[in-house]
Short mmCIF file of C-alpha atoms and ligand atoms in Angstrom, two decimals:
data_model
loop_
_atom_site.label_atom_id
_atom_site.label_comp_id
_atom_site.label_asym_id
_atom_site.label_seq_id
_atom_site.Cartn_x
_atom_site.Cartn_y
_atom_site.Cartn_z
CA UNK A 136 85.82 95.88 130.32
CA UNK A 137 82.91 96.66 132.16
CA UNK A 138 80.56 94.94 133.79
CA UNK A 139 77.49 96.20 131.31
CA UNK A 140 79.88 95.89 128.25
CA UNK A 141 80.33 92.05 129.43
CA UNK A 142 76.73 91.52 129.89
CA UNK A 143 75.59 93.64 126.46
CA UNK A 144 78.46 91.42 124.35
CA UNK A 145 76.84 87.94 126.24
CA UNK A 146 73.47 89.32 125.44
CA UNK A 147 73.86 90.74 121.99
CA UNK A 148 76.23 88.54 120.28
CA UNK A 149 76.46 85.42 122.00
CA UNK A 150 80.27 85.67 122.83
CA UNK A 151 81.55 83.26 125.75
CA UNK A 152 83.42 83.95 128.62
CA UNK A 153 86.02 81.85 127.21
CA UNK A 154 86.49 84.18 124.48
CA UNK A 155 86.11 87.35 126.62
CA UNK A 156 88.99 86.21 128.89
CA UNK A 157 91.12 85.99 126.35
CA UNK A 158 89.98 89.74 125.37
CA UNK A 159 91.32 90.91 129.28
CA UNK A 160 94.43 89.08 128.22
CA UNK A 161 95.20 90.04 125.03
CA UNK A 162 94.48 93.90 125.93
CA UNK A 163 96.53 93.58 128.94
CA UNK A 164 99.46 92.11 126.95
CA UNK A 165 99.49 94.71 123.90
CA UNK A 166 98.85 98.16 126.04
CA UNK A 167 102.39 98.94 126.18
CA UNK A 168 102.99 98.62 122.20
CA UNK A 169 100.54 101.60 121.78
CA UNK A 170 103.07 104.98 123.33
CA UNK A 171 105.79 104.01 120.17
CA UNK A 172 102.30 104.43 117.74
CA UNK A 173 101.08 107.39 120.02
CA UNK A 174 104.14 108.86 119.25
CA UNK A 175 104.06 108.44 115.22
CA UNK A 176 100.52 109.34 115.46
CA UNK A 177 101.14 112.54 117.13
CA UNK A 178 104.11 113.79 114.82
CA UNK A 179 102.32 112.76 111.37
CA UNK A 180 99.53 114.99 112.86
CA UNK A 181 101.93 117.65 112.62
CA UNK A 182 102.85 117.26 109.75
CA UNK A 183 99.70 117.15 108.24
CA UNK A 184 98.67 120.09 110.09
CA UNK A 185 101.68 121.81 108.94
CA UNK A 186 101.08 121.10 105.40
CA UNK A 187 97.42 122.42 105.32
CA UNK A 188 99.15 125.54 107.08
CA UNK A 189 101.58 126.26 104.30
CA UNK A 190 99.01 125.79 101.36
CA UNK A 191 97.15 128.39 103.57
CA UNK A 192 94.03 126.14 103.16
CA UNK A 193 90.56 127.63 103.68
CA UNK A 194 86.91 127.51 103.19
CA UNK A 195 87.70 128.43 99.35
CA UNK A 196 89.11 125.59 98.67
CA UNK A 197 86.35 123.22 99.84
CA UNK A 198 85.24 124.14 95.94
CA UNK A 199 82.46 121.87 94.22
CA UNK A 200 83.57 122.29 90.30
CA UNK A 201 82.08 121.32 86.83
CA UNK A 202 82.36 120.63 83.74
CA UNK A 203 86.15 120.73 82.48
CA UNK A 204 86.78 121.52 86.63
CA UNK A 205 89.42 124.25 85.09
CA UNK A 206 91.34 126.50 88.11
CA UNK A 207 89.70 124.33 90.80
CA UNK A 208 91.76 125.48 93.42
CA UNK A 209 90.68 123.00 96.51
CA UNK A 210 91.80 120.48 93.82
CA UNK A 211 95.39 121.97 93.05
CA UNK A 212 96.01 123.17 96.63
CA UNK A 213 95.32 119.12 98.04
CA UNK A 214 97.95 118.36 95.07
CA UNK A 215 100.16 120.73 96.96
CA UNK A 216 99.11 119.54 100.25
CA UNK A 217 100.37 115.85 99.46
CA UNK A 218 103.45 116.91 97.79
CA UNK A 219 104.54 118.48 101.25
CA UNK A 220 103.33 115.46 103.43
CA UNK A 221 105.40 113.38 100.90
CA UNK A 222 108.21 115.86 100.67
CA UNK A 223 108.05 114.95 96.71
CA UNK A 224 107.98 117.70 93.82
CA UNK A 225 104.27 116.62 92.83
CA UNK A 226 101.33 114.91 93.45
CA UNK A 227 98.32 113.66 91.84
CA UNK A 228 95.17 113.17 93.86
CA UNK A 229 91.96 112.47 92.31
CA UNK A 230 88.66 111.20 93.11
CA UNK A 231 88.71 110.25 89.58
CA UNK A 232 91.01 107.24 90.40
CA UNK A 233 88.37 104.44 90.92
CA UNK A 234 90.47 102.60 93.17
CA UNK A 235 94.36 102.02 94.04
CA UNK A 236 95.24 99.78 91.23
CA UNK A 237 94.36 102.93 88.81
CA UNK A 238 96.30 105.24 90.49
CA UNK A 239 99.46 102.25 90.09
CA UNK A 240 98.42 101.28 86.93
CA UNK A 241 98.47 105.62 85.54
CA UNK A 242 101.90 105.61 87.18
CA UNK A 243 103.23 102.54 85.28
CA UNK A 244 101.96 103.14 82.27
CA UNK A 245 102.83 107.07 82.54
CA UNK A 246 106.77 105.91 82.93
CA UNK A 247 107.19 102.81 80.91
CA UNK A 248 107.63 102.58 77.10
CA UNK A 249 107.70 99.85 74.61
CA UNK A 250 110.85 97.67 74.85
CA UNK A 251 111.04 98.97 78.87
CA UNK A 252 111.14 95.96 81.43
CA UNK A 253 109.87 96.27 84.46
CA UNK A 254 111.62 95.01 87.42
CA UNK A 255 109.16 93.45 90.64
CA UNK A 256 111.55 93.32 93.38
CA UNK A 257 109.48 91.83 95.89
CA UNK A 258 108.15 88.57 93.91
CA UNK A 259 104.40 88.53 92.15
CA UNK A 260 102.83 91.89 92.81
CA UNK A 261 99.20 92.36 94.42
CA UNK A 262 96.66 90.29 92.46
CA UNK A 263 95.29 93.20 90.38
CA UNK A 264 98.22 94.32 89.52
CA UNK A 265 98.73 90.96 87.01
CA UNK A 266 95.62 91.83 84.52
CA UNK A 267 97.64 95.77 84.16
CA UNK A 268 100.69 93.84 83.72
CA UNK A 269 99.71 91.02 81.99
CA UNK A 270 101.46 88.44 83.72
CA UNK A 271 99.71 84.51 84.07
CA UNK A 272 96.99 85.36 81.55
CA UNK A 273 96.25 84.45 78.12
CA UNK A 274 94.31 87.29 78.01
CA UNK A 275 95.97 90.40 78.68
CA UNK A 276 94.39 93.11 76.18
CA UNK A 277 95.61 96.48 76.98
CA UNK A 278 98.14 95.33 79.67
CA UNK A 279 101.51 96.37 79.75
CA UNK A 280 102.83 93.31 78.10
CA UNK A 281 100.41 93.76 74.89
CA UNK A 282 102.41 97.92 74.54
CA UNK A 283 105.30 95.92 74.18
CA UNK A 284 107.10 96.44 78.06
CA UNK A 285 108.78 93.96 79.36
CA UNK A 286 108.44 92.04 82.66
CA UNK A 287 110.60 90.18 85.38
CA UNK A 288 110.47 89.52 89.35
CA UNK A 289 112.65 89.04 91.92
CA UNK A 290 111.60 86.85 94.91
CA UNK A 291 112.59 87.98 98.64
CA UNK A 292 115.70 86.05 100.27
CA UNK A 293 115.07 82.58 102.80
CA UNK A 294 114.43 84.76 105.11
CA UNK A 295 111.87 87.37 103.81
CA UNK A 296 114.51 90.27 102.77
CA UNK A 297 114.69 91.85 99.44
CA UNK A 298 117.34 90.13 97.58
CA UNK A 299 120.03 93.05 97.33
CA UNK A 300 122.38 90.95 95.27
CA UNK A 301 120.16 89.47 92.90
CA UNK A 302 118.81 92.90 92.11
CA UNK A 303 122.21 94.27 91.16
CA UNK A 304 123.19 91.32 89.16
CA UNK A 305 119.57 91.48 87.29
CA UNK A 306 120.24 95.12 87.09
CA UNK A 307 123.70 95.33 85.65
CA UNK A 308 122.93 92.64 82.84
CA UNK A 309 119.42 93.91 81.40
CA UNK A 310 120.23 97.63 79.82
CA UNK A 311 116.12 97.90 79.59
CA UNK A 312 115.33 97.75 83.05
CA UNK A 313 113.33 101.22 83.39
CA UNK A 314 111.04 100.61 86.56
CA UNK A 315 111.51 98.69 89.70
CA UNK A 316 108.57 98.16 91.64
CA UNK A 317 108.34 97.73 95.33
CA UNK A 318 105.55 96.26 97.25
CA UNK A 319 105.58 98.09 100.78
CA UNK A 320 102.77 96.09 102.12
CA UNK A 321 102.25 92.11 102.28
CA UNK A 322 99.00 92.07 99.88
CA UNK A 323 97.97 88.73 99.91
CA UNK A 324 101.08 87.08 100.43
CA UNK A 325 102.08 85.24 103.83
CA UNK A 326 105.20 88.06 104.79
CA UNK A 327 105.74 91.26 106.87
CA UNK A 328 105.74 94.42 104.65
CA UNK A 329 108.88 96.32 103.78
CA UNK A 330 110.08 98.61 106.81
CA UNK A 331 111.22 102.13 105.19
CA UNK A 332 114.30 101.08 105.89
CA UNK A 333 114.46 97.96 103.62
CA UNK A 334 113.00 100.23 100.79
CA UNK A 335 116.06 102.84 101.45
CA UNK A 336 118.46 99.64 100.80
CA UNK A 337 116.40 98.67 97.68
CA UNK A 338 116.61 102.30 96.67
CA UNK A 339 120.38 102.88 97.36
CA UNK A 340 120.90 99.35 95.81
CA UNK A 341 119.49 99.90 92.66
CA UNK A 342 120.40 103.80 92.37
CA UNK A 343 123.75 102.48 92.16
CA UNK A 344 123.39 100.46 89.52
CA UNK A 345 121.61 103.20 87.12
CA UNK A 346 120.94 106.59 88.72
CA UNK A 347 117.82 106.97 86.10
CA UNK A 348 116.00 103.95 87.20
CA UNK A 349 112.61 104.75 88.17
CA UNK A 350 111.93 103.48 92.16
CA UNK A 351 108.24 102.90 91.98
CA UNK A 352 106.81 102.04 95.42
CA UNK A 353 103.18 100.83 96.00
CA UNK A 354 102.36 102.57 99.74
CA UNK A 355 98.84 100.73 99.95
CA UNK A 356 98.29 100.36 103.46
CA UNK A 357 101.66 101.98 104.78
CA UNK A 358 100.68 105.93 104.86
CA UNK A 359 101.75 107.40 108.44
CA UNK A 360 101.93 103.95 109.71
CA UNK A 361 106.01 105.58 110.04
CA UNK A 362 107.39 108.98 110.84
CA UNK A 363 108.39 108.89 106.48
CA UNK A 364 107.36 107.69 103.47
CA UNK A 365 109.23 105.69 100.41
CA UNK A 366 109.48 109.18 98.87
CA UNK A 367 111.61 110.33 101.69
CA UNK A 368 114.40 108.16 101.29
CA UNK A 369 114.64 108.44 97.74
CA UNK A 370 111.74 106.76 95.78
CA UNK A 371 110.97 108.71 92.77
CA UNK A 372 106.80 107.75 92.24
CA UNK A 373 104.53 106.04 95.13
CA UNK A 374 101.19 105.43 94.55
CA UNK A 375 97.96 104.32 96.88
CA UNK A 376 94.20 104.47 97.59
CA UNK A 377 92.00 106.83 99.46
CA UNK A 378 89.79 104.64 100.66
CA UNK A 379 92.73 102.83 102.44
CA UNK A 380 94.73 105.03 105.10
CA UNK A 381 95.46 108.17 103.75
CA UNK A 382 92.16 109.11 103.14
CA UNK A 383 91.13 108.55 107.12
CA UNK A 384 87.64 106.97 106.22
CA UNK A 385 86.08 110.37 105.13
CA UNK A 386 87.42 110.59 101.62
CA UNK A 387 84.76 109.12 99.45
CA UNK A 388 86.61 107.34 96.39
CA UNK A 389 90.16 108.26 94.99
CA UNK A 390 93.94 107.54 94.28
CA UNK A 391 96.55 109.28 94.94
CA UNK A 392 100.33 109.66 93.04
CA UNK A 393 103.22 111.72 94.54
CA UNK A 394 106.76 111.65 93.65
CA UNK A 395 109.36 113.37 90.64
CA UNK A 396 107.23 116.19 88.70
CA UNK A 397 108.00 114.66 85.46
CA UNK A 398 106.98 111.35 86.38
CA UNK A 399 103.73 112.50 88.07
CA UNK A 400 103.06 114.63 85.14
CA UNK A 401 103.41 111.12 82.71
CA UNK A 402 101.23 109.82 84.82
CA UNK A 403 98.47 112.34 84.83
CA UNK A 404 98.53 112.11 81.12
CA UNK A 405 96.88 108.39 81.65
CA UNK A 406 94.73 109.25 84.00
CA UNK A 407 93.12 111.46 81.80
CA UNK A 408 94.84 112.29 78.46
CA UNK A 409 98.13 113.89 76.79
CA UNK A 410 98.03 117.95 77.02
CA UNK A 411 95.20 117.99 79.73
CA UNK A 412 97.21 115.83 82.07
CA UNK A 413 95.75 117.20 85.75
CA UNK A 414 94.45 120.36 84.43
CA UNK A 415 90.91 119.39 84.39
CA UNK A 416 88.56 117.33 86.29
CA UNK A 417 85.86 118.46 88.07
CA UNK A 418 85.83 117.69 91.74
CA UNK A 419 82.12 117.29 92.41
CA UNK A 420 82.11 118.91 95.75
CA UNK A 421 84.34 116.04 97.65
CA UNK A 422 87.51 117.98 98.12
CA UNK A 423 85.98 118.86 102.06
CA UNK A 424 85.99 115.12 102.44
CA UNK A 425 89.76 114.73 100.60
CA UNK A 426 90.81 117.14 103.05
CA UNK A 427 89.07 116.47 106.25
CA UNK A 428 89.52 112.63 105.63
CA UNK A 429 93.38 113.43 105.41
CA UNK A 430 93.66 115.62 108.71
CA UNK A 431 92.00 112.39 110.37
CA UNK A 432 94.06 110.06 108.76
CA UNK A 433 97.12 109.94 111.17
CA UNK A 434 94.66 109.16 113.97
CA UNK A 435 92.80 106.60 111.69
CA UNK A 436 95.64 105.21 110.80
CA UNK A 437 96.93 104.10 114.39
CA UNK A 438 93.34 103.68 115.33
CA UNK A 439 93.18 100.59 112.44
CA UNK A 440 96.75 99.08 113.73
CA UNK A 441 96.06 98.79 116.85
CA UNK A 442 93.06 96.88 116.24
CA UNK A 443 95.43 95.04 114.30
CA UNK A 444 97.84 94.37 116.91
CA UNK A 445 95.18 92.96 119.38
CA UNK A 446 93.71 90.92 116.62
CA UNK A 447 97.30 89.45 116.23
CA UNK A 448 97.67 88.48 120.28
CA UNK A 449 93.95 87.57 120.69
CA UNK A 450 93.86 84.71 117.83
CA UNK A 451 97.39 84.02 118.79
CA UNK A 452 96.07 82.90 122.54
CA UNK A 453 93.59 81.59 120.39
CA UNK A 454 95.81 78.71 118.86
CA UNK A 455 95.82 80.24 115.25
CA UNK A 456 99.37 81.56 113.92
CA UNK A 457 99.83 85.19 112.82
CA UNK A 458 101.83 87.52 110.72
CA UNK A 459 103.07 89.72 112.27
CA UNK A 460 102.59 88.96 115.98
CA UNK A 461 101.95 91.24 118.08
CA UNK A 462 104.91 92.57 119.19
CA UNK A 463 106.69 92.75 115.81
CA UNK A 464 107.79 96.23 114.00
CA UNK A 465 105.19 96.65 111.49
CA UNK A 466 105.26 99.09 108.05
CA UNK A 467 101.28 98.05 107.18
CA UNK A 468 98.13 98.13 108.80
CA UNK A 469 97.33 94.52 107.87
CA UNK A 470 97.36 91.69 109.74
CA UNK A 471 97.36 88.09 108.47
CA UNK A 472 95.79 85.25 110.49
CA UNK A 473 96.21 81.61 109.10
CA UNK A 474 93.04 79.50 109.47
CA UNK A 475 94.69 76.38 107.61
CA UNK A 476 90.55 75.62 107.31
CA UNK A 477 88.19 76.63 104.65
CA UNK A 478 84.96 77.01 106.90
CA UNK A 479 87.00 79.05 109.70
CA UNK A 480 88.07 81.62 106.78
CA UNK A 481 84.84 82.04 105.89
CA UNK A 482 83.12 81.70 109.26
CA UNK A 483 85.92 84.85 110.71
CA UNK A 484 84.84 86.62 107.66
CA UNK A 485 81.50 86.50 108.10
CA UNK A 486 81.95 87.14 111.43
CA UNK A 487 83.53 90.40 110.63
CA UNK A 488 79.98 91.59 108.80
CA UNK A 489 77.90 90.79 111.65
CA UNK A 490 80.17 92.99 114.01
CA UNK A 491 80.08 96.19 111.23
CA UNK A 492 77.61 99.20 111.47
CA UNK A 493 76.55 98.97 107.86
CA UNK A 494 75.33 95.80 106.29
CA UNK A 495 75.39 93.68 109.72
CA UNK A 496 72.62 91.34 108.50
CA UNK A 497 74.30 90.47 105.03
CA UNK A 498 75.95 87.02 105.16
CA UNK A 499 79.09 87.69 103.00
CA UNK A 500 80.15 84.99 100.80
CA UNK A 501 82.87 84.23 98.17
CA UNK A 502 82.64 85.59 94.93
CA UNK A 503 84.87 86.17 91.52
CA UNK A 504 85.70 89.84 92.00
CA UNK A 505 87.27 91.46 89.18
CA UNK A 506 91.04 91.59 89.02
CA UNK A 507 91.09 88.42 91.19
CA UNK A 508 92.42 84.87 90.18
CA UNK A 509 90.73 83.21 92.80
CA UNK A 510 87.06 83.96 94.52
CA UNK A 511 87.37 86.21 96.96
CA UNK A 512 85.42 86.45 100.42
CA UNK A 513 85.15 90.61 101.76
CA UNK A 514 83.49 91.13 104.76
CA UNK A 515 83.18 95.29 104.83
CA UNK A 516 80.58 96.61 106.18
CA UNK A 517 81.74 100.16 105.91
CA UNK A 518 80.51 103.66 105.10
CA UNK A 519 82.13 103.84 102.10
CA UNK A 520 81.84 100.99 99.96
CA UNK A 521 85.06 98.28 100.10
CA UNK A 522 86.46 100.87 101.91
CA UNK A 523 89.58 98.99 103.89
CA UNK A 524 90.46 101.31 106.09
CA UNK A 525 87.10 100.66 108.46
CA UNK A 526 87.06 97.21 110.05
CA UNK A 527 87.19 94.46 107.10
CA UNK A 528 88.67 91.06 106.25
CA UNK A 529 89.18 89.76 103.61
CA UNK A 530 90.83 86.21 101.87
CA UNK A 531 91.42 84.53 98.69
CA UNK A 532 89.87 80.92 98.72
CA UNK A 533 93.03 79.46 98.22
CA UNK A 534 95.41 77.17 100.40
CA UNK A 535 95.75 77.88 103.80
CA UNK A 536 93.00 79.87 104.26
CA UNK A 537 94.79 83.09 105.01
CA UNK A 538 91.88 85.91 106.45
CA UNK A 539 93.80 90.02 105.93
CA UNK A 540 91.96 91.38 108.67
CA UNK A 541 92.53 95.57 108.19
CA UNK A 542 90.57 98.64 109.27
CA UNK A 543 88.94 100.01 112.28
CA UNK A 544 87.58 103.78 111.75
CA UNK A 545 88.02 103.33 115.57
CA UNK A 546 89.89 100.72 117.73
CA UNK A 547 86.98 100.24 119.79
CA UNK A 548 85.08 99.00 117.02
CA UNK A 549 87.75 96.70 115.58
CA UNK A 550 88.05 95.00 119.15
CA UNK A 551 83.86 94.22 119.59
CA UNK A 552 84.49 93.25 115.45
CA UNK A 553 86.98 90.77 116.14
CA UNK A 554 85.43 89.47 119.41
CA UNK A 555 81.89 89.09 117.65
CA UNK A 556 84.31 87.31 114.58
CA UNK A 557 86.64 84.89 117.41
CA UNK A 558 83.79 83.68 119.09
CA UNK A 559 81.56 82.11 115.95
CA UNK A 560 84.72 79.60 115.19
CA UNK A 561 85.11 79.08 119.22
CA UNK A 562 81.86 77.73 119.92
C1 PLP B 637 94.78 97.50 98.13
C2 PLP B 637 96.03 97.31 97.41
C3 PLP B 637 96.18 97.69 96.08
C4 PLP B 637 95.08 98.34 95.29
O1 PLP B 637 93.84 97.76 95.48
P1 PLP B 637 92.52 98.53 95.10
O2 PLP B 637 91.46 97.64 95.62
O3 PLP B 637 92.51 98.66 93.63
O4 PLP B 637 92.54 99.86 95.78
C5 PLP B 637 97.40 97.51 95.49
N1 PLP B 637 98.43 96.97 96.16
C6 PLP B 637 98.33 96.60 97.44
C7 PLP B 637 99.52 96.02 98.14
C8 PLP B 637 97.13 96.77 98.11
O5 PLP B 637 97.04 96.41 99.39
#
């Protein structure tokens, strides 16, 4: 760091030496994880590249439709696009998803059928995935539950592992099993995500069981964080946001769905309706943004994890434990930093705000978000609104005050973040 960044952070924020030592030190410790990323970051690049390439994208397809959106080709061609990056059959991408839980929730309820059970292979999905389900509420009007499908979990082994055997047994002695969802990424749960690898064992696991089993896979948070995706070793649907990686902090709103053509097609016909499926739907003039956010994305991506990996070793040498550490294999940009303190949490969080380009003079504070069991502190002070792929953190008030720190449109910006965020709870 230079000597005018020093004096400018001092100045500006009020951050200690104490706490910029430990910046020298956790830099110096995580530089040489970054060539493996460089690596990944450079061959998803490619292949992004090379998909635009193919689907001989031009200045045509940066189209700005209306009414019914019929034959909008900057639409169909970024369906195309995906299904190449995701080596699947089809996709579905659509600023018309409002978030990443509608793009999931489309895909479940496009595939599953009354008397279906679903199977959760990785223990209690992501939080808003329980109202589409309908699992821990006494109110779950227009869930999954109330069509009359069917729901049961599986938790992960002692040791954090999908529990292979358990799946087959639960497998081979429910007939109704139609769906098995997989969780790549931790949500708010204290565990690493699923490596691609562990989903290809899932995959293989279950396939052999029933080769007509629908492997669903919610990507949220993994896209180009590996050189594949589930859908390359054999998932048949994934589903995730834009405004998380794969829309590389340009794309304004959106979901995405890629996978079997038959499936994708179901699911079109809930986001919108049976016989218009993804037909229609004007675009508004964002499809630049869908497509220029996706070129960045692979950069973004990396960008966002390794502000994720020095968060990890800097509140590590900070006394605060981690998941993962720094040096551990990672399938999400997320990292999780336990507090085991109400006031930190929030404090971190807050911190997090003050240290974003937008809204850096809000206070953020714990609310009942929609979706969520408990409140729910999000410090984002992002472009887009909520958008998780720039610099945020965010934490259920619950027991032990777990902060998911994500994001980082650039790592430069997640470091002064998370310095500006250390230093208010090491004062
Ligand atoms: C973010 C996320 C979702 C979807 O959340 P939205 O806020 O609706 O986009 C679903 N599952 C996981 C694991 C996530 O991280």
């Amino acid at each position: 760091m230079i000597k005018e960044m020093r004096e400018q952070l001092i100045y500006k924020y009020g951050i200690n030496d104490k706490v910029l030592d430990l910046y020298e030190k956790a830099l110096n410790d995580v530089k040489n994880q970054f060539e493996f990323l460089d690596e990944i970051r450079e061959f998803n690049q490619l292949k992004v590249l090379n998909a635009m390439q193919e689907e001989r994208i031009s200045e045509s397809h940066f189209t700005n439709s209306s009414g019914y959106g019929y034959g909008d080709i900057g639409r169909d061609s970024l369906d195309k696009v995906y299904a190449r990056i995701f080596n699947a059959e089809s996709a579905l991408v659509r600023p018309h998803f409002v978030n990443g839980t509608h793009a999931l929730g489309a895909a479940l309820f496009g595939v599953l059928r009354p008397g279906d059970t679903m199977l959760s292979v990785c223990g209690e999905p992501y939080d808003t995935l329980h109202g589409v389900i309908g699992i821990n509420k006494e109110e779950h009007i227009g869930s999954l539950k109330e069509f009359g499908v069917n729901y049961k979990q599986i938790e992960f082994t002692q040791d954090g592992k999908p529990d292979l055997k358990k799946i087959k047994e639960t497998l081979e002695k429910d007939e109704t099993i139609k769906l098995v969802h997989i969780q790549r990424s931790t949500g708010y749960g204290w565990r690493r995500a699923l490596f691609i690898s562990d989903i290809e064992d899932i995959i293989k696991c279950v396939k052999n069981v029933r080769e007509h089993i629908v492997c669903f896979v919610d990507n949220c948070y993994g896209e180009f964080i590996d050189k594949v995706e589930p859908t390359d070793v054999g998932a048949d649907l994934v589903a995730g946001s834009l405004i998380k990686n794969i829309g590389g902090g340009i794309a304004p709103a959106g979901g995405y769905i890629a996978g079997k053509k038959d499936y994708v097609e179901q699911a079109s016909y809930r986001l919108t309706i049976p016989g218009i499926g993804g037909e229609c739907g004007a675009t508004f003039g964002v499809m630049r943004s869908m497509y220029q956010g996706l070129f960045f994305a692979p950069h973004v991506s990396m960008e966002a994890l390794k502000g994720a990996i020095f968060c990890a070793r800097i509140m590590e040498l900070s006394g605060f434990e981690v998941l993962p550490k720094y040096n551990e294999k990672r399938s999400d940009i997320i990292q999780a930093i336990k507090f085991n303190d109400k006031e930190k949490l929030i404090e971190f969080c807050k911190g997090i705000q003050i240290g974003s380009p937008v809204d850096s003079f809000v206070q953020c504070e714990p609310w009942a978000m929609p979706g969520y069991d408990d409140k729910v502190i999000m410090a984002a002070g992002a472009f887009v609104q909520g958008a998780s792929i720039e610099l945020s953190a965010d934490a259920p008030i619950r027991d032990p005050y777990i902060a998911y720190l994500q994001g980082g449109l650039t790592f430069d910006h997640a470091k002064i973040g998370i310095l500006v965020a250390l230093s208010r709870i090491l004062k």
